[in-house]
Coordinates of C-alpha atoms in Angstrom, one line a residue:
Chain A
E1 CA 3.5 -10.0 18.1
A2 CA 1.0 -7.9 16.1
Q3 CA 1.2 -9.0 12.5
V4 CA -0.4 -9.8 9.2
T5 CA 0.6 -13.1 7.7
Q6 CA 0.2 -14.4 4.2
N7 CA 0.6 -18.0 2.7
P8 CA 2.2 -19.1 0.6
R9 CA 5.0 -16.6 0.1
Y10 CA 5.9 -17.8 -3.3
L11 CA 3.7 -19.8 -5.8
I12 CA 4.3 -21.0 -9.3
T13 CA 1.2 -22.4 -10.9
V14 CA -0.3 -23.0 -14.3
T15 CA -3.2 -21.4 -16.1
G16 CA -6.6 -22.4 -14.9
K17 CA -5.6 -24.1 -11.7
K18 CA -7.6 -22.7 -8.8
L19 CA -5.6 -21.3 -6.0
T20 CA -6.1 -19.5 -2.7
V21 CA -3.8 -17.1 -0.9
T22 CA -4.5 -16.9 2.8
C23 CA -4.3 -13.8 4.9
S24 CA -4.7 -13.6 8.6
Q25 CA -4.2 -10.7 11.2
N26 CA -4.0 -10.9 14.9
M27 CA -4.9 -7.3 15.7
N28 CA -8.7 -7.5 15.7
H29 CA -8.7 -5.0 12.8
E30 CA -12.0 -4.3 11.1
Y31 CA -10.7 -3.4 7.6
M32 CA -8.7 -5.7 5.4
S33 CA -7.7 -5.5 1.8
W34 CA -5.8 -7.1 -1.0
Y35 CA -3.4 -5.4 -3.4
R36 CA -1.3 -6.3 -6.3
Q37 CA 1.9 -4.6 -7.2
D38 CA 3.2 -4.5 -10.7
P39 CA 6.3 -2.5 -12.0
G40 CA 5.4 1.1 -12.8
L41 CA 1.9 0.8 -11.6
G42 CA 2.3 0.8 -7.9
L43 CA -0.1 -1.0 -5.6
R44 CA -3.6 -1.4 -6.9
Q45 CA -6.4 -2.4 -4.5
I46 CA -8.3 -5.7 -5.7
Y47 CA -10.9 -6.0 -2.9
Y48 CA -11.5 -4.8 0.6
S49 CA -13.7 -5.7 3.5
M50 CA -15.0 -3.4 6.2
N51 CA -16.1 -6.2 8.5
V52 CA -17.3 -9.8 8.5
E53 CA -19.4 -10.6 5.5
V54 CA -18.9 -7.2 4.1
T55 CA -16.6 -7.0 1.0
D56 CA -16.4 -4.7 -1.9
K57 CA -14.5 -4.3 -5.2
G58 CA -11.4 -2.2 -5.4
D59 CA -9.9 -0.9 -8.5
V60 CA -8.9 -4.2 -10.2
P61 CA -11.2 -7.0 -9.0
E62 CA -11.6 -9.0 -12.3
G63 CA -10.4 -12.5 -11.9
Y64 CA -10.4 -12.5 -8.1
K65 CA -12.8 -13.5 -5.3
V66 CA -12.6 -12.9 -1.6
S67 CA -14.5 -13.9 1.5
R68 CA -14.6 -12.6 5.1
K69 CA -16.3 -15.3 7.3
E70 CA -14.1 -14.5 10.2
K71 CA -12.7 -11.2 11.3
R72 CA -9.1 -12.3 11.3
N73 CA -9.1 -14.0 7.9
F74 CA -9.4 -12.6 4.4
P75 CA -8.4 -15.2 1.7
L76 CA -7.9 -14.2 -2.0
I77 CA -9.2 -16.7 -4.4
L78 CA -8.2 -17.2 -8.0
E79 CA -10.7 -19.4 -9.6
S80 CA -9.0 -19.7 -13.0
P81 CA -5.6 -18.0 -12.9
S82 CA -4.1 -16.4 -16.0
P83 CA -0.6 -15.2 -16.8
N84 CA -1.8 -11.6 -16.4
Q85 CA -2.4 -12.3 -12.7
T86 CA 1.5 -12.9 -12.3
S87 CA 2.3 -10.3 -9.7
L88 CA 3.3 -9.5 -6.1
Y89 CA 0.3 -9.5 -3.8
F90 CA -0.1 -7.9 -0.4
C91 CA -2.8 -8.3 2.1
A92 CA -3.2 -5.4 4.6
S93 CA -5.3 -4.6 7.6
N94 CA -6.4 -1.3 9.3
P95 CA -7.8 -0.6 12.7
T96 CA -10.9 1.4 11.6
I97 CA -13.8 0.3 9.6
A98 CA -13.6 3.3 7.4
P99 CA -10.3 4.6 6.3
G100 CA -10.3 8.3 5.4
Q101 CA -10.9 9.8 8.8
G102 CA -7.8 11.8 8.6
D103 CA -6.1 10.3 11.6
S104 CA -3.6 7.7 12.6
T105 CA -6.3 4.9 12.4
D106 CA -5.8 5.1 8.7
T107 CA -2.5 3.2 8.9
Q108 CA -2.3 0.1 6.8
Y109 CA -0.4 -2.9 8.2
F110 CA 0.9 -5.1 5.4
G111 CA 1.6 -8.7 5.2
P112 CA 5.0 -9.9 3.8
G113 CA 3.7 -10.4 0.3
T114 CA 3.0 -13.4 -2.0
R115 CA 4.9 -13.6 -5.3
L116 CA 2.7 -15.5 -7.8
T117 CA 3.7 -16.6 -11.1
V118 CA 1.1 -18.1 -13.5
L119 CA 2.6 -20.0 -16.4
Chain B
R1 CA -5.4 10.9 -15.2
K2 CA -4.0 8.6 -12.4
E3 CA -5.5 9.5 -8.9
V4 CA -2.0 9.7 -7.4
E5 CA 1.1 10.5 -9.3
Q6 CA 4.7 10.4 -8.3
D7 CA 8.0 11.1 -10.0
P8 CA 9.6 7.6 -10.3
G9 CA 13.1 8.9 -10.1
P10 CA 15.5 7.5 -9.4
F11 CA 17.0 10.3 -7.2
N12 CA 20.6 9.5 -6.9
V13 CA 22.2 11.6 -3.9
P14 CA 25.4 11.5 -2.0
E15 CA 25.3 10.8 1.7
G16 CA 24.5 13.9 3.7
A17 CA 22.5 15.6 0.9
T18 CA 19.0 16.7 1.0
V19 CA 16.5 15.2 -1.3
A20 CA 12.9 16.2 -1.8
F21 CA 10.0 14.9 -4.1
N22 CA 6.3 15.4 -4.5
C23 CA 3.2 13.4 -5.1
T24 CA 0.1 14.9 -6.6
Y25 CA -3.5 13.7 -6.1
S26 CA -6.6 14.3 -8.1
N27 CA -9.4 13.9 -5.7
S28 CA -9.8 17.2 -3.7
A29 CA -12.0 15.5 -1.2
S30 CA -9.1 13.3 -0.1
Q31 CA -8.8 13.3 3.8
S32 CA -5.7 11.3 4.7
F33 CA -2.2 11.2 3.4
F34 CA 0.8 9.1 4.2
W35 CA 4.3 8.3 3.1
Y36 CA 5.2 4.6 3.1
R37 CA 8.7 3.2 2.6
Q38 CA 9.3 0.0 0.6
D39 CA 12.5 -1.9 0.3
C40 CA 13.3 -4.4 -2.4
R41 CA 9.6 -5.4 -3.1
K42 CA 9.1 -6.2 0.6
E43 CA 5.9 -5.1 2.3
P44 CA 5.4 -1.2 2.5
K45 CA 5.9 0.2 6.0
L46 CA 4.5 3.4 7.3
L47 CA 7.1 6.2 7.3
M48 CA 4.9 9.1 8.5
S49 CA 1.4 10.6 8.2
V50 CA 1.1 14.0 6.5
Y51 CA -0.9 16.5 8.5
S52 CA -2.4 19.8 7.3
S53 CA 0.1 21.9 9.0
G54 CA 3.1 19.8 8.0
N55 CA 5.0 17.6 10.2
E56 CA 8.5 16.5 10.9
D57 CA 10.0 13.3 12.2
G58 CA 13.7 13.5 12.6
R59 CA 15.3 14.0 9.3
F60 CA 12.0 13.7 7.4
T61 CA 9.6 16.5 6.8
A62 CA 6.2 16.1 5.2
Q63 CA 4.1 18.9 3.8
L64 CA 0.5 19.0 2.5
N65 CA -0.6 21.6 -0.1
R66 CA -4.4 21.3 -0.5
A67 CA -4.7 24.2 -2.8
S68 CA -2.3 22.7 -5.4
Q69 CA -3.2 19.0 -4.4
Y70 CA 0.2 17.6 -3.6
I71 CA 2.2 16.4 -0.7
S72 CA 6.0 16.4 -0.4
L73 CA 8.6 14.5 1.5
L74 CA 12.0 16.0 2.3
I75 CA 14.9 14.0 3.6
R76 CA 17.8 15.8 5.2
D77 CA 21.3 14.5 5.8
S78 CA 20.6 11.4 3.8
K79 CA 21.9 8.1 5.0
L80 CA 22.7 4.9 2.9
S81 CA 19.9 3.3 4.8
D82 CA 17.5 5.8 3.3
S83 CA 17.8 4.1 -0.1
A84 CA 14.3 2.8 -0.8
T85 CA 11.1 3.4 -2.7
Y86 CA 8.8 5.9 -1.2
L87 CA 5.1 5.4 -1.8
C88 CA 2.6 8.2 -1.5
V89 CA -0.8 7.1 -0.2
V90 CA -4.0 9.1 -0.4
I91 CA -7.2 8.2 1.1
P92 CA -10.4 9.8 -0.2
N93 CA -13.5 9.6 2.0
D94 CA -14.7 6.4 0.3
Y95 CA -12.9 3.6 2.0
K96 CA -10.5 3.0 -1.0
L97 CA -6.9 3.7 -0.9
S98 CA -4.8 5.1 -3.8
F99 CA -1.1 4.5 -4.0
G100 CA 1.4 6.2 -6.1
A101 CA 3.8 4.1 -8.1
G102 CA 6.7 5.2 -5.9
T103 CA 9.8 7.3 -6.0
T104 CA 13.1 5.6 -5.8
V105 CA 15.9 7.1 -3.8
T106 CA 19.5 5.8 -3.9
V107 CA 21.9 7.3 -1.5
R108 CA 25.6 6.7 -2.5
A109 CA 28.6 6.8 -0.2

């Protein structure tokens, strides 16, 4: 089954304790990205990756790191989490290396989400 | 100004009604437009793409107005199962995606 998986689905942690949220897709997609969703703000892109070893900042990258060592995996790392990073996080993948072509390859496939609480 | 703006609603409509709402975008160079549906903070799922000529998928009709920089979604003959938050997604030609905050639709029996 084609899918994007995230782990953990729920996490409660404390300020300053490093954590990693994993993301994996089995569709051989080039483009992967991370979003956070907060009430009234919608989804905001944190980081994206167009291919292995190619990553770039989205709109809200502060406090986050990512890596893309393999095509299928795109972990999100919070080196020193803070309460303002409490949010719902989604990983997504996309077939094309460059969304914005105006065709169906722009479709994003989302993981199930990770609900993170930082105390 | 936000790149993508939506009326948050909620739109409360009876079953069988027609409901329509818009999404405005600020980047005139945007190339791709989509409507996603999101249920109860689950992952967004693609509802439909929005093409220049407008397109229809069953009870759903999407329109694009490039001159005024907005897209619209119309739902005919609303069902209870249409209750959800509808997210507008706009992709400029720079690999970043912009999401609206969503429009909540509640269909009542």
